[in-house]
Amino acid sequence: MTGLLTFTATGRESDRTATAELRVLHKKQPPPVTGSSLSTPMKLGGGLVGAGAVMLLLTLAWRRRQRLGGAAH
């Protein structure tokens, strides 16, 4: 639906009139998603996952080393 809609209201006691016009336009097509806007969040998420994996491996290696080193003393 496109066109110009006019709304008119009249006060019961004051007899004052007010109008409002609303123009309805054609719906624009959304811009295409190219994937370039997703690359930065994906890189950031991948980096965080990679950093978490490295920290987990370092923690496991440190715990294993502490356990083996503590038994020798």
PDB file of C-alpha atoms in Angstrom, residues 7-56:
ATOM      1  CA  PHE A   7      -5.913  11.720   9.565  1.00  0.00           C
ATOM      2  CA  THR A   8      -8.273  14.382  10.883  1.00  0.00           C
ATOM      3  CA  ALA A   9      -9.407  14.775  14.483  1.00  0.00           C
ATOM      4  CA  THR A  10     -11.924  17.247  15.887  1.00  0.00           C
ATOM      5  CA  GLY A  11     -12.258  18.120  19.566  1.00  0.00           C
ATOM      6  CA  ARG A  12     -15.655  17.384  21.133  1.00  0.00           C
ATOM      7  CA  GLU A  13     -15.916  20.534  23.196  1.00  0.00           C
ATOM      8  CA  SER A  14     -13.478  22.897  21.508  1.00  0.00           C
ATOM      9  CA  ASP A  15     -14.389  22.083  17.895  1.00  0.00           C
ATOM     10  CA  ARG A  16     -10.703  22.514  17.066  1.00  0.00           C
ATOM     11  CA  THR A  17      -9.453  20.430  14.175  1.00  0.00           C
ATOM     12  CA  ALA A  18      -6.040  18.870  13.679  1.00  0.00           C
ATOM     13  CA  THR A  19      -4.779  16.943  10.702  1.00  0.00           C
ATOM     14  CA  ALA A  20      -1.786  14.734  10.118  1.00  0.00           C
ATOM     15  CA  GLU A  21      -0.555  13.384   6.812  1.00  0.00           C
ATOM     16  CA  LEU A  22       1.366  10.161   6.418  1.00  0.00           C
ATOM     17  CA  ARG A  23       3.142   9.285   3.190  1.00  0.00           C
ATOM     18  CA  VAL A  24       3.577   5.551   2.628  1.00  0.00           C
ATOM     19  CA  LEU A  25       6.537   4.697   0.400  1.00  0.00           C
ATOM     20  CA  HIS A  26       7.580   1.513  -1.358  1.00  0.00           C
ATOM     21  CA  LYS A  27       9.550  -0.835   0.863  1.00  0.00           C
ATOM     22  CA  LYS A  28      13.235  -0.721  -0.009  1.00  0.00           C
ATOM     23  CA  GLN A  29      15.108  -3.951  -0.507  1.00  0.00           C
ATOM     24  CA  PRO A  30      17.635  -4.691   2.248  1.00  0.00           C
ATOM     25  CA  PRO A  31      21.288  -4.448   1.230  1.00  0.00           C
ATOM     26  CA  PRO A  32      22.928  -7.747   0.295  1.00  0.00           C
ATOM     27  CA  VAL A  33      25.005  -9.491   2.919  1.00  0.00           C
ATOM     28  CA  THR A  34      28.479  -9.928   1.510  1.00  0.00           C
ATOM     29  CA  GLY A  35      30.150 -11.454   4.547  1.00  0.00           C
ATOM     30  CA  SER A  36      32.663  -8.640   4.937  1.00  0.00           C
ATOM     31  CA  SER A  37      30.797  -7.344   7.967  1.00  0.00           C
ATOM     32  CA  LEU A  38      31.071 -10.769   9.600  1.00  0.00           C
ATOM     33  CA  SER A  39      34.819 -11.204   9.125  1.00  0.00           C
ATOM     34  CA  THR A  40      35.965  -9.090  12.089  1.00  0.00           C
ATOM     35  CA  PRO A  41      33.714 -10.737  14.715  1.00  0.00           C
ATOM     36  CA  MET A  42      34.630 -14.160  13.335  1.00  0.00           C
ATOM     37  CA  LYS A  43      38.344 -13.363  13.548  1.00  0.00           C
ATOM     38  CA  LEU A  44      37.943 -12.051  17.075  1.00  0.00           C
ATOM     39  CA  GLY A  45      35.933 -15.093  18.156  1.00  0.00           C
ATOM     40  CA  GLY A  46      38.422 -17.461  16.560  1.00  0.00           C
ATOM     41  CA  GLY A  47      41.289 -15.698  18.291  1.00  0.00           C
ATOM     42  CA  LEU A  48      39.560 -15.948  21.663  1.00  0.00           C
ATOM     43  CA  VAL A  49      38.836 -19.646  21.165  1.00  0.00           C
ATOM     44  CA  GLY A  50      42.452 -20.233  20.147  1.00  0.00           C
ATOM     45  CA  ALA A  51      43.781 -18.334  23.161  1.00  0.00           C
ATOM     46  CA  GLY A  52      41.501 -20.329  25.461  1.00  0.00           C
ATOM     47  CA  ALA A  53      42.716 -23.613  23.971  1.00  0.00           C
ATOM     48  CA  VAL A  54      46.364 -22.612  24.451  1.00  0.00           C
ATOM     49  CA  MET A  55      45.706 -21.586  28.065  1.00  0.00           C
ATOM     50  CA  LEU A  56      43.929 -24.890  28.742  1.00  0.00           C
TER      51      LEU A  56
END
